Coordinates of C-alpha atoms in Angstrom, one line a residue:
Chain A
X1 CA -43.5 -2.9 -24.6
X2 CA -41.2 -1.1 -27.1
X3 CA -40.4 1.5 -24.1
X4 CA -39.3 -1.0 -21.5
X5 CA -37.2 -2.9 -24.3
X6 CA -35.5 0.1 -25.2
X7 CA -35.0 0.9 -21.6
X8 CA -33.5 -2.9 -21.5
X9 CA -31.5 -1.8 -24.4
X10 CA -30.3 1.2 -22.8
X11 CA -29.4 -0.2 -19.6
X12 CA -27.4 -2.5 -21.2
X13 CA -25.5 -0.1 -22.6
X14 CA -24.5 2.6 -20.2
X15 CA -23.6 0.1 -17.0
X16 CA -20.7 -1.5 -17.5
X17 CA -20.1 -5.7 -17.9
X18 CA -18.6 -7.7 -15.4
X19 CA -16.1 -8.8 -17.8
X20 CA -15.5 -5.0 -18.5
X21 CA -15.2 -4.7 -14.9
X22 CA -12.7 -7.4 -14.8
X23 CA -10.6 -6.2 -17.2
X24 CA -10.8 -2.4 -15.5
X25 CA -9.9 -3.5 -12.1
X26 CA -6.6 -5.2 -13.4
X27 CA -6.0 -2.6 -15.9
X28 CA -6.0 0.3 -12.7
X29 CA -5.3 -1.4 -9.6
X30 CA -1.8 -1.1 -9.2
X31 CA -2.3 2.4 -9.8
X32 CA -5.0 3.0 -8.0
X33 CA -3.5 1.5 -4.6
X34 CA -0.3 3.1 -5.0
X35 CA -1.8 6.5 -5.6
X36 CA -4.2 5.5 -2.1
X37 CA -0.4 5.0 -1.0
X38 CA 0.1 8.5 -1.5
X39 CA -2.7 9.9 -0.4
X40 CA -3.6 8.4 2.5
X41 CA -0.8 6.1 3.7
X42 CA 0.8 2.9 3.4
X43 CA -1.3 1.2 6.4
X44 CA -4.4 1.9 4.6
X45 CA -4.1 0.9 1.9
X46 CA -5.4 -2.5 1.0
X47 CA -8.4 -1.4 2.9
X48 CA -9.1 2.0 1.0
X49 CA -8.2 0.1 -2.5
X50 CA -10.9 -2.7 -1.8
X51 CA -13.2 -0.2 -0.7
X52 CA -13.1 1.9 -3.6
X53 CA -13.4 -1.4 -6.1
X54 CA -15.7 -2.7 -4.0
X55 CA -18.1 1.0 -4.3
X56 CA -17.0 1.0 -8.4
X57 CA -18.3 -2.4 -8.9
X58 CA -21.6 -1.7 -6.5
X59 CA -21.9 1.6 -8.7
X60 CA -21.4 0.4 -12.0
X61 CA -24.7 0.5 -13.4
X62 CA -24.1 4.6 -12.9
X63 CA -21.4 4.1 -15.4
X64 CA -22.3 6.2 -19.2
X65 CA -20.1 6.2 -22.0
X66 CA -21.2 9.3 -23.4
X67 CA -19.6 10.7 -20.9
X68 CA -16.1 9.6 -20.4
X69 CA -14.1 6.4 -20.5
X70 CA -14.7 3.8 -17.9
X71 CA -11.2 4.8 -16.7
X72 CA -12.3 8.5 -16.0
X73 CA -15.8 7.1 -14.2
X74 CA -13.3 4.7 -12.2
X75 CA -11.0 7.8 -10.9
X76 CA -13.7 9.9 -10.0
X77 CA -14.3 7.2 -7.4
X78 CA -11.1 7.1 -6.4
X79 CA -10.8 10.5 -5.8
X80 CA -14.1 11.0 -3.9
X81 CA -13.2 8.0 -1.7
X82 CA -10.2 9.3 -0.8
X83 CA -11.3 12.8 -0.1
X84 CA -14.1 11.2 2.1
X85 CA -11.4 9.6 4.2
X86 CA -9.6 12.7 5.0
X87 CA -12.6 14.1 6.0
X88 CA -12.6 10.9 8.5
X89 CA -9.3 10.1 9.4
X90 CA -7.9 10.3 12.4
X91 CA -4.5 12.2 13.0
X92 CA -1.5 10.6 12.6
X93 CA 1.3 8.9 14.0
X94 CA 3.9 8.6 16.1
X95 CA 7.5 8.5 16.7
X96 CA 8.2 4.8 17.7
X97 CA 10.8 4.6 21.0
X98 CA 14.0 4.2 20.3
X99 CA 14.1 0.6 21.5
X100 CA 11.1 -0.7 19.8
X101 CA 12.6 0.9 16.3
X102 CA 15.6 -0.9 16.7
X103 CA 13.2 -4.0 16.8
X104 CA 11.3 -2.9 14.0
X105 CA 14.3 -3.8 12.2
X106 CA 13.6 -7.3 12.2
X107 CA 10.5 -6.8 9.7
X108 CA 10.9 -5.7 6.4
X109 CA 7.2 -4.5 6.4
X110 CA 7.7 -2.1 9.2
X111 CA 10.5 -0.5 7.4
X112 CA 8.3 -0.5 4.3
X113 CA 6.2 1.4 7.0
X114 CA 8.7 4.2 7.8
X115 CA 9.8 4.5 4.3
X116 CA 6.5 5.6 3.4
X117 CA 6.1 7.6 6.9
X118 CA 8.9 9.8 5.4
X119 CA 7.7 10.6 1.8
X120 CA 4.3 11.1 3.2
X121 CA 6.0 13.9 5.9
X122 CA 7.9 15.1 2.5
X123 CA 4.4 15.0 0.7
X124 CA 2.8 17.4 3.6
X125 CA 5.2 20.3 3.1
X126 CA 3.0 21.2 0.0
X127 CA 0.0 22.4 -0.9
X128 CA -2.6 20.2 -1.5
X129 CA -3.0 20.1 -5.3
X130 CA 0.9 19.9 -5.7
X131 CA 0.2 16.3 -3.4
X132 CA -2.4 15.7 -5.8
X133 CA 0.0 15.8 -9.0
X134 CA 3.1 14.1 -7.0
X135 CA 0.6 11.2 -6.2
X136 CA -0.7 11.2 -9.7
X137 CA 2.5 10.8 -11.1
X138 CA 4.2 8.6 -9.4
X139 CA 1.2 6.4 -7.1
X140 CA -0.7 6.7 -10.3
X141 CA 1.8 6.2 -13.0
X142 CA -0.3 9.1 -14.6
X143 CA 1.8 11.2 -17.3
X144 CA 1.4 14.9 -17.0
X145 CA -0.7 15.5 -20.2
X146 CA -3.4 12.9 -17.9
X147 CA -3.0 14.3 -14.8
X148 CA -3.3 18.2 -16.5
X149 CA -6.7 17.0 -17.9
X150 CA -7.5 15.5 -14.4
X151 CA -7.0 18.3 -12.3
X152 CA -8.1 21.0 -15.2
X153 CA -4.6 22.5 -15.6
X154 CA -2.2 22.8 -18.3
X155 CA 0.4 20.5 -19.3
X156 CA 3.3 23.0 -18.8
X157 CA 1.6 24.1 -15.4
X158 CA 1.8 20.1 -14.6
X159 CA 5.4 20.0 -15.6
X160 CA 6.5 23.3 -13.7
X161 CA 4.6 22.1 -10.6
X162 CA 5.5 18.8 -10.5
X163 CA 9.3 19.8 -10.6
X164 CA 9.0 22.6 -7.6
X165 CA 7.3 19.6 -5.5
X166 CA 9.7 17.7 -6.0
X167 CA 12.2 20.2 -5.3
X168 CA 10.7 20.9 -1.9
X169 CA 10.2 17.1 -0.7
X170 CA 13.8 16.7 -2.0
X171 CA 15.5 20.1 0.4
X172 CA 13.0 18.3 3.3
X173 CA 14.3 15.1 3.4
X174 CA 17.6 16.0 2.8
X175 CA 17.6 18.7 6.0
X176 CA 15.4 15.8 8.0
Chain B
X1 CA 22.0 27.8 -9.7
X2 CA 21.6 26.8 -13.1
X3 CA 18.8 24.6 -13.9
X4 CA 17.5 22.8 -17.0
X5 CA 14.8 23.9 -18.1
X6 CA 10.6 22.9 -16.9
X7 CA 10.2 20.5 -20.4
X8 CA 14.3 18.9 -20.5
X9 CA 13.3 18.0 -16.6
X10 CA 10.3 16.3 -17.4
X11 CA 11.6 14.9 -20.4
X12 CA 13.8 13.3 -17.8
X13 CA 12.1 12.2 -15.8
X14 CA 9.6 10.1 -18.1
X15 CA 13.0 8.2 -19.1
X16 CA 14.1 7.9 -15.5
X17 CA 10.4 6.2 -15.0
X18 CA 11.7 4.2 -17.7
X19 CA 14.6 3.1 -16.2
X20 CA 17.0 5.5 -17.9
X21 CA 20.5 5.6 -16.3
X22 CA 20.5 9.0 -14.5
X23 CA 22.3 11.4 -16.5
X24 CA 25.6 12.5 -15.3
X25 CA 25.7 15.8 -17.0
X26 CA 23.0 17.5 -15.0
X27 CA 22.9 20.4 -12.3
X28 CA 23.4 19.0 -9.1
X29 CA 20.0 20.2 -7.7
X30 CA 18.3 18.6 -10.8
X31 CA 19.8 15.5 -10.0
X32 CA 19.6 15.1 -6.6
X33 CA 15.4 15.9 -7.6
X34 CA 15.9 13.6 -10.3
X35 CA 17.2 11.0 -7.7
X36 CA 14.5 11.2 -5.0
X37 CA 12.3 10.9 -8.5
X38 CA 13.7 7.3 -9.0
X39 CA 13.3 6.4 -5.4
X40 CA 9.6 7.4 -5.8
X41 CA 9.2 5.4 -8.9
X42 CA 10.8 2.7 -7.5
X43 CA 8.5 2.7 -4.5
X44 CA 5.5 1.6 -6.4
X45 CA 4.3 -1.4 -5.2
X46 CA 2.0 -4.4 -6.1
X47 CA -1.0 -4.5 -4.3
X48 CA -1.0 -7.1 -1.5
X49 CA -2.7 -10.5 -1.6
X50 CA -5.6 -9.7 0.4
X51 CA -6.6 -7.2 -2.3
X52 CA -6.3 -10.6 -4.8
X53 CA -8.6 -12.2 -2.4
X54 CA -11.5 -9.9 -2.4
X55 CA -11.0 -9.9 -6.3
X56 CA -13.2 -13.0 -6.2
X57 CA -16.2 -10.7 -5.2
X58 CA -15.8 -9.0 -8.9
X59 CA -16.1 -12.2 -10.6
X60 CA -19.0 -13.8 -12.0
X61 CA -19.8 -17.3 -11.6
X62 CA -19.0 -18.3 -14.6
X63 CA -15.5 -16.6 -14.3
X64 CA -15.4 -18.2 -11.2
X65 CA -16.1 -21.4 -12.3
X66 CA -13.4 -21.4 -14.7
X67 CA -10.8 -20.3 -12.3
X68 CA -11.7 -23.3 -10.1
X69 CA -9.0 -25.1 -11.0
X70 CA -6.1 -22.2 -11.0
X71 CA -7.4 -21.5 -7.1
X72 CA -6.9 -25.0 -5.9
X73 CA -3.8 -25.5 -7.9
X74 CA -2.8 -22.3 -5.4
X75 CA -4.2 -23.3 -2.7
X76 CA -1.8 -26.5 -2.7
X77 CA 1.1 -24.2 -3.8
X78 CA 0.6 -21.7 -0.8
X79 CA 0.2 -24.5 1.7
X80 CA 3.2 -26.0 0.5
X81 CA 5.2 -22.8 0.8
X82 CA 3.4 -22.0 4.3
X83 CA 4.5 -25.8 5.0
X84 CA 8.2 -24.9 4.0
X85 CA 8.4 -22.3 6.1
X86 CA 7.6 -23.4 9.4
X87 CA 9.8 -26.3 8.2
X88 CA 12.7 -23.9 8.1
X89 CA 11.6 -21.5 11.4
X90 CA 11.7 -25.5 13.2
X91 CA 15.7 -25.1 12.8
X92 CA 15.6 -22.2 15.1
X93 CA 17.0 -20.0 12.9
X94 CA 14.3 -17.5 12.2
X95 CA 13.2 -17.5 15.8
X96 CA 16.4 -16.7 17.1
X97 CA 17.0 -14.1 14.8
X98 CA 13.9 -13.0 15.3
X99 CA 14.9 -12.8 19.9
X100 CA 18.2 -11.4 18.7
X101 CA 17.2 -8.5 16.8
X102 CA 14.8 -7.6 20.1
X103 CA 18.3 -7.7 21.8
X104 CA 16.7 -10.9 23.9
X105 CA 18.4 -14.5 25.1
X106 CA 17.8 -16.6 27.2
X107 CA 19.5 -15.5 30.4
X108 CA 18.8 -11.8 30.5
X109 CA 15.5 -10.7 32.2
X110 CA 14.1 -8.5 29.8
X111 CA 10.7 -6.1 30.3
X112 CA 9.0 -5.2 26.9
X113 CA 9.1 -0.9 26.7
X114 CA 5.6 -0.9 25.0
X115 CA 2.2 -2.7 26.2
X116 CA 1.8 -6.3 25.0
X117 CA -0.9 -8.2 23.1
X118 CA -1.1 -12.2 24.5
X119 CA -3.2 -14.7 23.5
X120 CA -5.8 -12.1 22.1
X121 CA -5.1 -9.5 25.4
X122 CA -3.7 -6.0 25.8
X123 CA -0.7 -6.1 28.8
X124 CA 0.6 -3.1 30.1
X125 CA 4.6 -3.6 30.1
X126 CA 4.4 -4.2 34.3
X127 CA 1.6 -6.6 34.1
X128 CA 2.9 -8.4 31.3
X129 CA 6.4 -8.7 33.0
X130 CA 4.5 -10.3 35.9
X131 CA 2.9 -12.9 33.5
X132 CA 6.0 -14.0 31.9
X133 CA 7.7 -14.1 35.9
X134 CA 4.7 -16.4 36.9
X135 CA 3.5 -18.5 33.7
X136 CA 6.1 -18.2 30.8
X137 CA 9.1 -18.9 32.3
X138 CA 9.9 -21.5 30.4
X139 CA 8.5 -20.3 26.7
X140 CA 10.7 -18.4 24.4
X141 CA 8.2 -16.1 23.2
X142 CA 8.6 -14.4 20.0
X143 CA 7.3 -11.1 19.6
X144 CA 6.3 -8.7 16.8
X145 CA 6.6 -5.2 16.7
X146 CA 3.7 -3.4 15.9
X147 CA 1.1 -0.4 16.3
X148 CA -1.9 -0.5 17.8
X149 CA -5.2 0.9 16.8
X150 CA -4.2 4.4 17.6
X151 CA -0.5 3.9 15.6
X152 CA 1.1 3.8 19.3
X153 CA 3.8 1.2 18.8
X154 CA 2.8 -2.5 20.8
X155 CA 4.6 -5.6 20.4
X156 CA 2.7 -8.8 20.1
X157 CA 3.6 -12.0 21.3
X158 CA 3.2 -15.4 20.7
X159 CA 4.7 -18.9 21.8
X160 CA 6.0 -20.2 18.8
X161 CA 7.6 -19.1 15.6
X162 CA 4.5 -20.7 13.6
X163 CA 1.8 -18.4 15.7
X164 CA 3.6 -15.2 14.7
X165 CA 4.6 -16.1 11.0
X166 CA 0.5 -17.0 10.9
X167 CA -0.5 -13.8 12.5
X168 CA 1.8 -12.8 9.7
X169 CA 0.0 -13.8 7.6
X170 CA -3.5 -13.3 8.3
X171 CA -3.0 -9.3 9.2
X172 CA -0.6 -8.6 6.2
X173 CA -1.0 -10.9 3.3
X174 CA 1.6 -13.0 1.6
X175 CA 3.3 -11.8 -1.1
X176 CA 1.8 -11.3 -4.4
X177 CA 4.0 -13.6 -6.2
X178 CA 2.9 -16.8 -4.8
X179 CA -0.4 -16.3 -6.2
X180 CA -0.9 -16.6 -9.6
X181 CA -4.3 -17.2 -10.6
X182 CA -4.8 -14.1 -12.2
X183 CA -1.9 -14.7 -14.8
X184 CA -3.9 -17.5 -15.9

């Protein structure tokens, strides 16, 4: 009897609330989809953001204070989602025909589409973790100091990688 | 080239994310970084309404119950808007800027360079050009550029403004603003 109500007790504790929930997904979504942005591409995602809330909230009982923030447990998922989809993905995409860009003009979404087509070209010229921290910084919103504890780097490694990056998208974009 | 230094750039670059004017005493490789830096801030986005939607799976019932009121309130706000729209699309205006920026009119035969999706079917550019010869004549189809499953562009068609601003709708959301429940 005593056990199963301390179990309660402890259950209780380490999942988090819906309200908590709540209050996390408006806190982090923004972030979270514009870093999915990054990552993964424009087109995808709404779908990869509601797919990784939609895994959080399903997971949240998995949730433990003692070890981390709720924000920490949150961007784990993120980051496992997302490196689940590259291992699915398909490859990608496309130079649209000269005519049908011309009419692509006519939507602002599909130039919202290109726009991102471009820095996601810019974001392939580096290496993998150097994507990481671009999309950390500026999809995330992360500061350095949050990104260096993410990725288990320094803060000054952060800050001298960050600015080669974007020194490399920059000389790509311009020469494109 | 002379550079500031690793800590001065970032230091920049948290006010730039700030919205900072861009310094004008800089290196001009630092700024032109700093520059793309801006564009990349300035890129973040809000997450589209269809992510708002599937909010309501988070919520409780209680939650939900309270928010009753806030969801009809923009229900009636978003038809109204919707309602507006294909008010203003009736002038003609949209649909014909729509046919003029696909370099269409009325009097020049015109073949699409990319398959076609009608009426829920894929159309091959020939086979679509015989269906407009034989059936649509007399429609001014508007058509929306797109990309098919495998990001290969495809333009989708539709017989009235109202069809293509609601297949707007349903495949790309509307835009956050007009829903604000979660404000409340």
């Amino acid at each position: 009897m005593v056990l199963s109500s301390l179990r309660a007790l402890f259950a209780r504790q380490s999942r988090l609330d819906e309200e908590e929930f709540i209050i996390l997904y408006r806190e982090q979504e923004r972030s979270v989809y514009n870093y999915v942005c990054y990552r993964l591409g424009y087109e995808d995602a709404d779908d990869v953001t509601s797919e990784i809330f939609s895994k959080a909230w399903a997971k949240r009982a998995s949730y433990d204070p003692n070890k981390g923030t709720s924000k920490t447990w949150l961007w784990m998922i993120v980051r496992h989602v997302v490196i689940d989809r590259f291992r699915k993905r398909r490859p990608i995409v496309v130079q649209l025909s000269e005519k049908v860009a011309a009419a692509n003009r006519v939507s602002v979404e599909v130039e919202r589409r290109e726009e991102w087509r471009n820095i996601r070209d810019a974001l392939a010229q580096l290496q993998p973790l150097d994507q990481d921290i671009i999309s950390l910084r500026f999809g995330a919103g992360k500061t350095n100091r949050s990104i260096a504890t993410t990725l288990g780097l320094t803060e000054a490694n952060v800050a001298q990688r960050l600015r080669r990056a974007l020194r490399t998208m920059r000389v790509y974009l311009d020469e494109k | 080239m002379n550079q500031v230094s690793d800590q001065e750039f970032n230091e920049w670059l948290d006010a730039i994310e700030k919205k900072a004017d861009m310094p004008s005493s800089l290196p001009e490789g630092d700024a032109a970084d700093l520059k793309l830096a801006q564009r990349l801030f300035d890129l973040r986005l809000d997450p589209p309404q269809a992510i708002f939607h599937n909010r309501r799976v988070f919520q409780s019932p209680l939650l939900g119950r309270r928010r009753q009121w806030v969801g009809r309130l923009v229900a009636a706000a978003t038809l109204g808007i919707l309602l507006l729209a294909i008010a203003i699309s009736s002038s003609g205006t949209v649909r014909a800027q729509i046919l003029r920026s696909l370099g269409l009119n009325d009097d020049v035969p015109w073949v699409s360079p990319v398959p076609v999706m009608f009426e829920g079917k894929r159309y091959e550019p020939e086979a679509f050009d015989r269906l407009v010869q034989e059936r649509l004549q007399e429609v001014d189809l508007v058509l929306v550029p797109d990309e098919d499953e495998n990001g290969q562009p495809i333009l989708y068609a539709f017989r009235t403004p109202e069809e293509a601003r609601l297949f707007l709708e349903q495949t790309r959301g509307v835009p956050p603003n007009i829903d604000g429940s979660d404000e409340n």
